[in-house]
Amino acid sequence: MFKRVILAVALAISASFATWDYFPIRPAGSGTGEIGLYYDWDHRWSQAGLSAGARFSLLSVFEIAVMGFGYQVWGEDDCDDCVNGGDGLRDVTIGGRFQINPMVSAFIDAHLPIGREVYDGYNTTPPGNNEFAIYFGAQFSMPIKEAPGLKFGTEAGLDWGFEHTNPYDGRKGYERGLEMHLSGELDYTVPKSQVTPYLGMQFKLQLTEDTWEDGNKERGDNDDFDDGQFNLWLGVQVDISSAIYVKAHLKFRTGDMDGEATGLYMAGGFNF
């Protein structure tokens, strides 16, 4: 049961650590803002909140972004004896992407632990995790000429968390094992419409074990090595105009890293 709690916590903090998308950056001087509501659940446990982000192309080949900023309303089990909690300011991710050529880009994101990391009690999931981390890698994308309106984007990256005090059990010098992420998304804009269904998936693999300080010794957990995770999402975006859009998707998670849960995300955005 305790492991389920930790997996739920991992779900809470990992959901916000991702690049903006898998496709080429927008023209210089343009950007996008988005604000959305998320709701994740698994049996009696659920969490919900508000998430916002923005990106801006400083140059035709360089984009900066702020992602995952917001407020979590709750993150807890629903039962008579359960503790209420999991509310507070969320951690935030800042990032940059460099367009190497029309199909290839490189990126680096930083997870900043500005959110509330206080553990309110059993089976609660705080919106912060007290960990600074970086995520870096490369993307490849292209339209499919044989199918107008169809395009795909892929991503490969490494997620590296730095030492911190684990807010859930107080372990000092806690460092998550290095993770490899492989992701992809397929988007299809229906001809003569403003509707774009999309399907995405992500595979994660932990390459090294978690470590922490125990007095003057460093300890590790071999059970974390080679843990895996598979996430799948299916959604649709509707462009109301060239500047305004709405979107929604369902996300399904299974594995030992983010835990097992289903999530719903609904958002509105604007291009400028």
Coordinates of N, CA and C in Angstrom, one line a residue, residues 27-265:
P27 N 6.9 30.7 -35.7 CA 7.7 31.8 -36.2 C 8.2 32.8 -35.2
A28 N 9.3 33.4 -35.4 CA 9.9 34.4 -34.5 C 8.9 35.5 -34.2
G29 N 8.8 35.8 -32.9 CA 7.9 36.9 -32.4 C 6.5 36.4 -32.1
S30 N 6.2 35.1 -32.3 CA 4.9 34.6 -32.0 C 5.0 33.6 -30.8
G31 N 3.8 33.3 -30.2 CA 3.8 32.4 -29.1 C 2.4 31.8 -28.9
T32 N 2.3 31.1 -27.8 CA 1.0 30.5 -27.4 C 0.9 30.5 -25.9
G33 N -0.3 30.8 -25.4 CA -0.7 30.7 -24.0 C -1.8 29.7 -23.8
E34 N -1.7 28.9 -22.7 CA -2.7 27.9 -22.5 C -3.0 27.8 -21.0
I35 N -4.3 27.6 -20.7 CA -4.7 27.3 -19.3 C -5.7 26.2 -19.3
G36 N -5.5 25.3 -18.3 CA -6.4 24.1 -18.4 C -6.7 23.5 -17.0
L37 N -7.6 22.6 -16.9 CA -8.0 21.9 -15.7 C -7.6 20.4 -15.9
Y38 N -7.1 19.8 -14.8 CA -6.7 18.4 -14.9 C -7.4 17.7 -13.7
Y39 N -7.8 16.4 -14.0 CA -8.4 15.6 -13.0 C -7.9 14.2 -13.2
D40 N -7.2 13.6 -12.2 CA -6.6 12.3 -12.3 C -7.2 11.4 -11.2
W41 N -7.5 10.1 -11.5 CA -8.1 9.3 -10.5 C -7.6 7.8 -10.7
D42 N -7.7 7.1 -9.6 CA -7.4 5.7 -9.5 C -8.0 5.1 -8.3
H43 N -9.1 4.4 -8.5 CA -9.9 3.8 -7.4 C -10.4 5.0 -6.5
R44 N -10.1 5.0 -5.2 CA -10.5 6.0 -4.3 C -9.7 7.3 -4.4
W45 N -8.5 7.2 -5.0 CA -7.6 8.4 -5.0 C -7.9 9.3 -6.2
S46 N -7.8 10.6 -6.0 CA -7.9 11.5 -7.1 C -7.2 12.8 -6.8
Q47 N -6.9 13.6 -7.8 CA -6.3 14.9 -7.7 C -6.8 15.8 -8.8
A48 N -6.9 17.1 -8.5 CA -7.4 18.0 -9.5 C -6.8 19.4 -9.3
G49 N -6.7 20.1 -10.4 CA -6.2 21.5 -10.2 C -6.2 22.2 -11.5
L50 N -5.5 23.3 -11.5 CA -5.4 24.3 -12.6 C -3.9 24.3 -13.0
S51 N -3.7 24.3 -14.3 CA -2.3 24.3 -14.9 C -2.3 25.3 -16.0
A52 N -1.2 26.1 -16.1 CA -1.1 27.1 -17.1 C 0.3 27.1 -17.7
G53 N 0.5 27.6 -18.9 CA 1.8 27.7 -19.5 C 1.8 28.7 -20.7
A54 N 3.0 29.0 -21.1 CA 3.1 29.9 -22.3 C 4.5 29.6 -22.9
R55 N 4.5 29.9 -24.2 CA 5.7 29.7 -25.0 C 5.9 30.9 -25.9
F56 N 7.1 31.2 -26.3 CA 7.4 32.4 -27.1 C 8.6 32.1 -27.9
S57 N 8.6 32.4 -29.2 CA 9.7 32.2 -30.1 C 10.5 33.5 -30.2
L58 N 11.7 33.5 -29.5 CA 12.5 34.7 -29.5 C 13.2 34.9 -30.9
L59 N 13.5 33.7 -31.5 CA 14.1 33.7 -32.9 C 13.3 32.7 -33.7
S60 N 13.6 32.6 -35.0 CA 12.9 31.6 -35.8 C 13.4 30.2 -35.5
V61 N 14.5 30.1 -34.7 CA 15.1 28.8 -34.4 C 15.1 28.6 -32.9
F62 N 14.6 29.5 -32.1 CA 14.7 29.4 -30.6 C 13.5 29.8 -29.9
E63 N 13.0 28.9 -29.0 CA 11.7 29.1 -28.3 C 12.0 28.9 -26.8
I64 N 11.3 29.7 -26.0 CA 11.3 29.5 -24.5 C 9.9 29.2 -24.1
A65 N 9.8 28.5 -22.9 CA 8.5 28.2 -22.4 C 8.5 28.1 -20.9
V66 N 7.3 28.3 -20.4 CA 7.0 28.1 -19.0 C 5.8 27.1 -18.9
M67 N 5.9 26.0 -18.2 CA 4.9 25.0 -18.2 C 4.5 24.5 -16.8
G68 N 3.3 24.1 -16.7 CA 2.9 23.4 -15.4 C 2.6 24.3 -14.3
F69 N 2.6 25.6 -14.4 CA 2.4 26.5 -13.3 C 0.9 26.5 -13.0
G70 N 0.6 26.5 -11.7 CA -0.8 26.5 -11.3 C -1.1 26.2 -9.9
Y71 N -2.3 25.7 -9.6 CA -2.7 25.4 -8.2 C -3.4 24.1 -8.2
Q72 N -3.0 23.2 -7.3 CA -3.8 22.0 -7.1 C -4.8 22.2 -6.0
V73 N -6.0 21.8 -6.3 CA -7.1 21.9 -5.4 C -7.2 20.8 -4.3
W74 N -6.9 19.6 -4.8 CA -6.8 18.5 -3.8 C -6.0 17.4 -4.5
G75 N -5.5 16.5 -3.6 CA -4.8 15.2 -4.0 C -4.9 14.3 -2.8
E76 N -5.9 13.4 -2.9 CA -6.2 12.6 -1.7 C -7.1 11.4 -2.0
D77 N -7.2 10.5 -1.0 CA -8.1 9.4 -1.1 C -9.5 9.9 -0.6
D78 N -10.5 9.3 -1.1 CA -11.9 9.6 -0.7 C -12.4 8.5 0.2
C79 N -12.4 8.7 1.5 CA -12.9 7.7 2.4 C -13.2 8.4 3.7
D80 N -13.9 7.7 4.6 CA -14.4 8.4 5.8 C -13.2 8.8 6.7
D81 N -12.2 7.9 6.8 CA -11.1 8.2 7.7 C -9.9 8.8 7.0
C82 N -10.0 9.1 5.8 CA -8.8 9.6 5.0 C -8.5 11.1 5.4
V83 N -7.3 11.5 5.2 CA -6.9 12.9 5.4 C -7.1 13.7 4.2
N84 N -7.7 14.9 4.4 CA -7.8 15.9 3.3 C -6.5 16.6 3.1
G85 N -6.1 16.8 1.9 CA -4.9 17.5 1.6 C -4.5 17.5 0.2
G86 N -3.2 17.8 -0.1 CA -2.7 17.8 -1.4 C -3.0 19.1 -2.2
D87 N -3.4 20.1 -1.5 CA -3.6 21.4 -2.2 C -2.4 22.3 -2.1
G88 N -2.3 23.3 -3.0 CA -1.3 24.2 -3.0 C -0.7 24.6 -4.3
L89 N 0.3 25.5 -4.3 CA 1.0 25.9 -5.5 C 1.7 24.7 -6.1
R90 N 1.7 24.6 -7.5 CA 2.4 23.5 -8.2 C 3.8 23.9 -8.5
D91 N 4.7 22.9 -8.7 CA 6.0 23.2 -9.2 C 5.9 23.7 -10.7
V92 N 6.9 24.2 -11.2 CA 6.9 24.8 -12.6 C 8.1 24.3 -13.4
T93 N 7.9 24.2 -14.7 CA 9.0 23.8 -15.6 C 9.2 25.0 -16.5
I94 N 10.5 25.3 -16.7 CA 10.9 26.3 -17.7 C 11.8 25.5 -18.7
G95 N 11.7 25.9 -20.0 CA 12.5 25.2 -21.0 C 12.8 26.0 -22.2
G96 N 13.7 25.5 -23.0 CA 14.1 26.1 -24.3 C 14.2 25.0 -25.4
R97 N 13.9 25.4 -26.6 CA 14.0 24.5 -27.8 C 14.8 25.2 -28.9
F98 N 15.7 24.5 -29.5 CA 16.5 25.0 -30.6 C 16.2 24.2 -31.9
Q99 N 15.7 24.9 -32.9 CA 15.3 24.2 -34.2 C 16.6 24.0 -35.0
I100 N 17.1 22.8 -35.1 CA 18.3 22.5 -35.8 C 18.1 22.6 -37.3
N101 N 17.0 22.0 -37.8 CA 16.5 22.0 -39.1 C 15.0 21.8 -39.1
P102 N 14.3 21.9 -40.3 CA 12.9 21.8 -40.2 C 12.3 20.6 -39.6
M103 N 13.1 19.5 -39.4 CA 12.5 18.3 -38.8 C 13.1 17.9 -37.5
V104 N 14.3 18.5 -37.1 CA 15.0 18.1 -35.9 C 15.2 19.3 -35.0
S105 N 14.9 19.1 -33.7 CA 15.2 20.2 -32.7 C 15.8 19.5 -31.4
A106 N 16.5 20.3 -30.7 CA 17.0 19.9 -29.4 C 16.4 20.7 -28.3
F107 N 16.2 20.2 -27.1 CA 15.5 20.9 -26.0 C 16.2 20.6 -24.7
I108 N 16.0 21.5 -23.7 CA 16.3 21.3 -22.3 C 15.3 22.0 -21.5
D109 N 14.8 21.3 -20.5 CA 13.8 21.8 -19.5 C 14.3 21.7 -18.1
A110 N 13.9 22.6 -17.3 CA 14.3 22.5 -15.9 C 13.0 22.5 -15.0
H111 N 13.0 21.6 -14.1 CA 11.9 21.5 -13.1 C 12.2 22.2 -11.9
L112 N 11.5 23.3 -11.6 CA 11.8 24.1 -10.4 C 10.9 23.8 -9.3
P113 N 11.4 23.5 -8.1 CA 10.6 23.1 -7.0 C 10.0 24.2 -6.2
I114 N 9.1 25.0 -6.8 CA 8.6 26.2 -6.1 C 7.2 25.9 -5.4
G115 N 6.7 24.7 -5.7 CA 5.4 24.3 -5.2 C 5.4 23.9 -3.7
R116 N 4.2 23.7 -3.2 CA 4.0 23.2 -1.8 C 4.4 21.7 -1.8
E117 N 5.4 21.3 -1.0 CA 5.8 19.9 -1.0 C 5.4 19.3 0.3
V118 N 4.6 19.9 1.2 CA 4.3 19.4 2.5 C 3.4 18.1 2.3
Y119 N 3.7 17.1 3.0 CA 3.0 15.8 2.9 C 1.9 15.9 4.0
D120 N 0.6 16.0 3.6 CA -0.4 16.2 4.6 C -0.8 14.9 5.3
G121 N -0.5 13.8 4.8 CA -0.9 12.6 5.5 C -1.0 11.4 4.5
Y122 N -1.4 10.3 5.0 CA -1.5 9.0 4.3 C -2.3 9.2 3.0
N123 N -1.7 8.8 1.9 CA -2.4 8.8 0.5 C -2.7 10.2 0.0
T124 N -2.1 11.2 0.6 CA -2.3 12.5 -0.1 C -1.1 12.8 -1.0
T125 N -1.3 13.6 -2.1 CA -0.3 13.8 -3.1 C -0.1 15.3 -3.2
P126 N 1.0 15.9 -2.6 CA 1.2 17.3 -2.6 C 1.6 17.7 -4.1
P127 N 1.4 19.0 -4.4 CA 1.7 19.4 -5.8 C 3.1 19.7 -6.1
G128 N 4.0 19.7 -5.0 CA 5.4 19.9 -5.2 C 6.2 18.7 -4.7
N129 N 7.5 18.6 -5.1 CA 8.3 17.4 -4.7 C 9.6 17.8 -4.2
N130 N 10.0 19.1 -4.1 CA 11.2 19.5 -3.5 C 12.4 19.1 -4.3
E131 N 12.3 18.8 -5.6 CA 13.4 18.3 -6.4 C 13.6 19.2 -7.6
F132 N 14.9 19.6 -7.7 CA 15.3 20.3 -9.0 C 15.7 19.2 -10.0
A133 N 15.3 19.3 -11.2 CA 15.6 18.3 -12.2 C 15.7 18.9 -13.6
I134 N 16.5 18.3 -14.4 CA 16.5 18.7 -15.8 C 16.2 17.6 -16.7
Y135 N 15.6 17.9 -17.9 CA 15.1 17.0 -18.9 C 15.7 17.5 -20.2
F136 N 16.4 16.7 -20.9 CA 17.0 17.2 -22.2 C 17.0 16.1 -23.2
G137 N 17.0 16.5 -24.5 CA 17.0 15.5 -25.5 C 16.8 16.1 -26.9
A138 N 16.2 15.3 -27.8 CA 16.0 15.8 -29.2 C 14.7 15.3 -29.7
Q139 N 14.2 16.0 -30.7 CA 12.9 15.7 -31.3 C 13.0 15.6 -32.8
F140 N 12.1 14.8 -33.4 CA 12.1 14.6 -34.9 C 10.6 14.7 -35.2
S141 N 10.2 15.5 -36.3 CA 8.9 15.5 -36.7 C 8.8 15.8 -38.2
M142 N 7.7 15.4 -38.8 CA 7.5 15.7 -40.2 C 6.0 15.5 -40.6
P143 N 5.5 16.3 -41.6 CA 4.2 16.0 -42.1 C 4.3 14.8 -43.0
I144 N 3.2 14.1 -43.2 CA 3.1 12.9 -44.1 C 2.4 13.4 -45.4
K145 N 3.2 13.6 -46.5 CA 2.7 14.2 -47.7 C 1.6 13.3 -48.3
E146 N 1.7 12.0 -48.2 CA 0.7 11.1 -48.8 C -0.7 11.2 -48.1
A147 N -0.7 11.9 -46.9 CA -2.0 12.0 -46.2 C -2.1 13.4 -45.7
P148 N -2.6 14.3 -46.5 CA -2.7 15.7 -46.1 C -3.4 15.9 -44.8
G149 N -2.8 16.7 -43.9 CA -3.4 16.9 -42.6 C -2.8 16.0 -41.5
L150 N -2.0 15.0 -41.9 CA -1.4 14.1 -41.0 C 0.0 14.4 -40.7
K151 N 0.4 14.4 -39.4 CA 1.8 14.7 -39.1 C 2.1 13.9 -37.8
F152 N 3.4 13.6 -37.6 CA 3.8 12.9 -36.4 C 5.1 13.6 -35.9
G153 N 5.2 13.5 -34.5 CA 6.4 14.0 -33.9 C 6.9 13.0 -32.8
T154 N 8.2 12.9 -32.7 CA 8.8 12.0 -31.7 C 9.8 12.7 -30.9
E155 N 10.1 12.1 -29.7 CA 11.1 12.7 -28.8 C 11.8 11.6 -28.0
A156 N 13.1 11.9 -27.8 CA 13.9 11.0 -26.9 C 14.7 11.9 -25.9
G157 N 14.6 11.6 -24.6 CA 15.2 12.5 -23.7 C 15.6 11.7 -22.4
L158 N 16.5 12.4 -21.6 CA 16.9 11.9 -20.3 C 16.4 12.8 -19.2
D159 N 15.9 12.3 -18.1 CA 15.3 13.0 -17.0 C 16.3 12.8 -15.8
W160 N 16.9 13.8 -15.3 CA 17.9 13.7 -14.3 C 17.5 14.6 -13.1
G161 N 17.2 13.9 -12.0 CA 16.8 14.6 -10.8 C 18.0 14.7 -9.9
F162 N 18.1 15.9 -9.2 CA 19.2 16.2 -8.3 C 18.9 15.8 -6.8
E163 N 19.9 15.8 -6.0 CA 19.8 15.5 -4.6 C 18.9 16.5 -3.9
H164 N 18.0 15.9 -3.0 CA 17.1 16.7 -2.2 C 16.6 15.9 -1.0
T165 N 15.9 16.6 -0.1 CA 15.3 15.9 1.0 C 13.9 15.4 0.6
N166 N 13.7 14.1 0.6 CA 12.5 13.5 0.2 C 11.4 14.0 1.2
P167 N 10.4 14.7 0.7 CA 9.4 15.2 1.7 C 8.4 14.2 2.2
Y168 N 8.4 13.0 1.7 CA 7.5 12.0 2.1 C 8.0 11.1 3.3
D169 N 9.3 10.9 3.3 CA 9.9 10.1 4.4 C 11.1 10.7 5.1
G170 N 11.5 11.9 4.6 CA 12.5 12.7 5.3 C 13.9 12.2 4.9
R171 N 14.1 11.3 4.0 CA 15.5 10.9 3.6 C 16.3 12.0 3.0
K172 N 17.5 12.2 3.6 CA 18.4 13.2 3.1 C 19.2 12.8 1.9
G173 N 19.6 13.7 1.1 CA 20.4 13.5 -0.1 C 19.8 12.5 -1.1
Y174 N 18.4 12.5 -1.2 CA 17.7 11.6 -2.0 C 17.9 12.0 -3.5
E175 N 18.2 11.0 -4.3 CA 18.4 11.3 -5.8 C 17.7 10.2 -6.6
R176 N 16.8 10.6 -7.4 CA 16.1 9.7 -8.3 C 17.0 9.1 -9.3
G177 N 16.8 7.8 -9.7 CA 17.6 7.3 -10.7 C 17.4 7.9 -12.1
L178 N 18.4 7.9 -12.9 CA 18.3 8.5 -14.2 C 17.2 7.8 -15.1
E179 N 16.4 8.6 -15.8 CA 15.3 8.0 -16.5 C 15.5 8.3 -18.0
M180 N 15.1 7.4 -18.9 CA 15.1 7.6 -20.3 C 13.6 7.7 -20.7
H181 N 13.3 8.7 -21.6 CA 11.9 8.8 -22.0 C 11.9 8.7 -23.6
L182 N 11.0 8.0 -24.1 CA 10.7 7.9 -25.6 C 9.2 8.2 -25.8
S183 N 9.0 9.2 -26.6 CA 7.6 9.6 -26.8 C 7.3 9.9 -28.3
G184 N 6.0 9.9 -28.6 CA 5.6 10.2 -29.9 C 4.1 10.6 -30.0
E185 N 3.7 11.4 -31.0 CA 2.3 11.8 -31.1 C 2.0 11.9 -32.6
L186 N 0.8 11.5 -32.9 CA 0.2 11.5 -34.3 C -1.0 12.4 -34.3
D187 N -0.9 13.5 -35.1 CA -2.0 14.5 -35.2 C -2.6 14.4 -36.6
Y188 N -3.9 14.5 -36.7 CA -4.6 14.6 -38.0 C -5.7 15.6 -38.0
T189 N -5.4 16.7 -38.9 CA -6.4 17.7 -39.1 C -7.4 17.3 -40.2
V190 N -8.6 17.1 -39.8 CA -9.7 16.7 -40.7 C -9.8 17.7 -41.9
P191 N -9.8 17.2 -43.1 CA -9.8 18.1 -44.3 C -11.1 19.1 -44.2
K192 N -10.8 20.3 -44.6 CA -11.9 21.3 -44.6 C -12.6 21.5 -43.3
S193 N -11.8 21.4 -42.2 CA -12.3 21.6 -40.8 C -11.2 22.1 -40.0
Q194 N -11.6 22.5 -38.7 CA -10.7 23.0 -37.8 C -10.5 22.0 -36.6
V195 N -10.8 20.7 -36.9 CA -10.8 19.7 -35.9 C -9.5 18.8 -36.1
T196 N -8.8 18.6 -35.0 CA -7.5 17.8 -35.0 C -7.5 16.8 -33.9
P197 N -7.9 15.5 -34.2 CA -7.7 14.5 -33.2 C -6.2 14.1 -33.1
Y198 N -5.8 13.7 -31.9 CA -4.4 13.3 -31.8 C -4.3 12.1 -30.8
L199 N -3.2 11.3 -31.1 CA -3.0 10.1 -30.3 C -1.5 10.1 -29.9
G200 N -1.2 10.0 -28.7 CA 0.2 10.0 -28.2 C 0.5 8.9 -27.3
M201 N 1.8 8.6 -27.2 CA 2.3 7.6 -26.2 C 3.7 7.9 -25.7
Q202 N 4.0 7.4 -24.5 CA 5.3 7.6 -23.9 C 5.7 6.4 -23.2
F203 N 7.0 6.0 -23.4 CA 7.6 4.9 -22.6 C 8.8 5.5 -21.8
K204 N 8.8 5.1 -20.5 CA 9.9 5.5 -19.6 C 10.6 4.3 -19.1
L205 N 11.9 4.4 -18.9 CA 12.7 3.3 -18.3 C 13.7 4.0 -17.3
Q206 N 13.7 3.5 -16.1 CA 14.7 3.9 -15.1 C 16.0 3.2 -15.3
L207 N 17.1 4.0 -15.6 CA 18.4 3.4 -16.0 C 19.3 3.1 -14.8
T208 N 19.1 3.9 -13.7 CA 19.9 3.7 -12.5 C 19.0 3.7 -11.2
E209 N 19.6 3.2 -10.1 CA 18.8 3.1 -8.9 C 18.7 4.4 -8.2
D210 N 17.6 4.5 -7.4 CA 17.5 5.7 -6.4 C 18.6 5.5 -5.4
T211 N 19.1 6.7 -4.9 CA 20.1 6.6 -3.8 C 19.8 7.7 -2.8
W212 N 20.3 7.5 -1.6 CA 20.1 8.5 -0.5 C 21.1 8.3 0.6
E213 N 21.3 9.3 1.4 CA 22.3 9.3 2.5 C 21.7 8.6 3.7
D214 N 22.5 7.7 4.3 CA 22.2 7.1 5.6 C 23.3 7.2 6.5
G215 N 23.3 8.3 7.3 CA 24.5 8.7 8.1 C 25.6 9.1 7.2
N216 N 26.8 8.4 7.3 CA 27.9 8.7 6.4 C 28.0 7.8 5.2
K217 N 26.9 7.0 5.0 CA 26.9 6.1 3.9 C 25.9 6.4 2.8
E218 N 26.1 6.0 1.6 CA 25.1 6.2 0.6 C 24.4 4.8 0.3
R219 N 23.1 4.8 0.3 CA 22.4 3.6 0.1 C 21.6 3.7 -1.2
G220 N 21.2 2.6 -1.7 CA 20.5 2.5 -3.0 C 19.4 1.5 -2.9
D221 N 18.5 1.5 -3.9 CA 17.4 0.6 -3.9 C 17.4 0.0 -5.3
N222 N 17.9 -1.3 -5.3 CA 18.0 -2.0 -6.6 C 16.6 -2.3 -7.2
D223 N 15.5 -2.3 -6.4 CA 14.2 -2.5 -6.9 C 13.7 -1.5 -7.9
D224 N 14.3 -0.3 -7.8 CA 13.9 0.8 -8.7 C 14.6 0.7 -10.1
F225 N 15.7 0.0 -10.2 CA 16.5 -0.1 -11.4 C 15.6 -0.9 -12.4
D226 N 15.6 -0.5 -13.6 CA 14.8 -1.0 -14.8 C 13.3 -1.0 -14.6
D227 N 12.8 -0.2 -13.7 CA 11.4 0.1 -13.6 C 10.9 0.7 -14.9
G228 N 9.7 0.4 -15.4 CA 9.2 1.0 -16.6 C 7.8 1.6 -16.4
Q229 N 7.4 2.4 -17.5 CA 6.2 3.1 -17.4 C 5.7 3.3 -18.8
F230 N 4.4 3.1 -19.1 CA 3.8 3.3 -20.4 C 2.6 4.2 -20.2
N231 N 2.6 5.4 -20.9 CA 1.5 6.3 -20.9 C 0.9 6.5 -22.3
L232 N -0.4 6.6 -22.4 CA -1.1 6.7 -23.6 C -2.2 7.8 -23.5
W233 N -2.3 8.7 -24.5 CA -3.3 9.7 -24.4 C -4.0 9.9 -25.8
L234 N -5.3 10.2 -25.7 CA -6.1 10.4 -26.9 C -7.0 11.6 -26.7
G235 N -6.9 12.5 -27.7 CA -7.7 13.7 -27.5 C -8.0 14.4 -28.8
V236 N -8.6 15.6 -28.7 CA -9.0 16.4 -29.9 C -8.8 17.9 -29.6
Q237 N -8.4 18.6 -30.6 CA -8.3 20.1 -30.5 C -9.2 20.7 -31.6
V238 N -9.9 21.7 -31.2 CA -10.8 22.5 -32.1 C -10.3 23.9 -32.2
D239 N -9.9 24.4 -33.4 CA -9.5 25.7 -33.6 C -10.7 26.6 -33.8
I240 N -11.1 27.4 -32.9 CA -12.2 28.3 -33.0 C -11.9 29.4 -34.0
S241 N -10.7 29.9 -34.0 CA -10.2 30.8 -35.0 C -8.7 30.6 -35.1
S242 N -8.0 31.4 -35.9 CA -6.6 31.2 -36.1 C -5.8 31.6 -34.8
A243 N -6.5 32.2 -33.8 CA -5.9 32.6 -32.6 C -6.3 31.8 -31.4
I244 N -7.5 31.3 -31.4 CA -8.1 30.7 -30.2 C -8.4 29.2 -30.5
Y245 N -8.1 28.3 -29.5 CA -8.5 26.9 -29.6 C -8.9 26.4 -28.3
V246 N -9.6 25.2 -28.3 CA -9.9 24.4 -27.1 C -9.5 23.0 -27.4
K247 N -9.1 22.3 -26.3 CA -8.7 20.9 -26.5 C -9.0 20.1 -25.3
A248 N -9.0 18.8 -25.4 CA -9.3 17.9 -24.3 C -8.7 16.5 -24.6
H249 N -8.1 15.9 -23.6 CA -7.7 14.5 -23.9 C -7.8 13.6 -22.6
L250 N -7.9 12.3 -22.8 CA -7.8 11.3 -21.8 C -6.4 10.7 -21.8
K251 N -5.8 10.5 -20.6 CA -4.5 9.9 -20.5 C -4.6 8.7 -19.6
F252 N -4.0 7.6 -20.1 CA -4.0 6.3 -19.3 C -2.5 6.0 -19.0
R253 N -2.3 5.7 -17.7 CA -0.9 5.4 -17.2 C -0.9 4.0 -16.6
T254 N 0.2 3.3 -16.9 CA 0.4 2.0 -16.2 C 1.9 1.8 -16.1
G255 N 2.3 1.3 -14.9 CA 3.7 1.0 -14.7 C 4.2 1.3 -13.3
D256 N 5.5 1.2 -13.0 CA 6.0 1.3 -11.7 C 6.6 2.7 -11.4
M257 N 6.6 3.6 -12.4 CA 7.2 4.9 -12.2 C 6.2 6.0 -11.9
D258 N 5.2 6.1 -12.7 CA 4.1 7.1 -12.5 C 2.9 6.5 -11.9
G259 N 2.9 5.2 -11.8 CA 1.7 4.5 -11.2 C 0.6 4.3 -12.2
E260 N -0.5 3.7 -11.8 CA -1.6 3.4 -12.6 C -2.7 4.4 -12.3
A261 N -3.2 5.1 -13.3 CA -4.3 6.1 -13.1 C -4.8 6.5 -14.5
T262 N -5.9 7.1 -14.5 CA -6.5 7.7 -15.7 C -6.7 9.2 -15.4
G263 N -6.4 10.0 -16.4 CA -6.4 11.5 -16.3 C -7.2 12.1 -17.4
L264 N -7.9 13.2 -17.1 CA -8.6 14.0 -18.0 C -8.1 15.5 -18.0
Y265 N -7.7 16.0 -19.1 CA -7.2 17.4 -19.2 C -8.1 18.1 -20.2

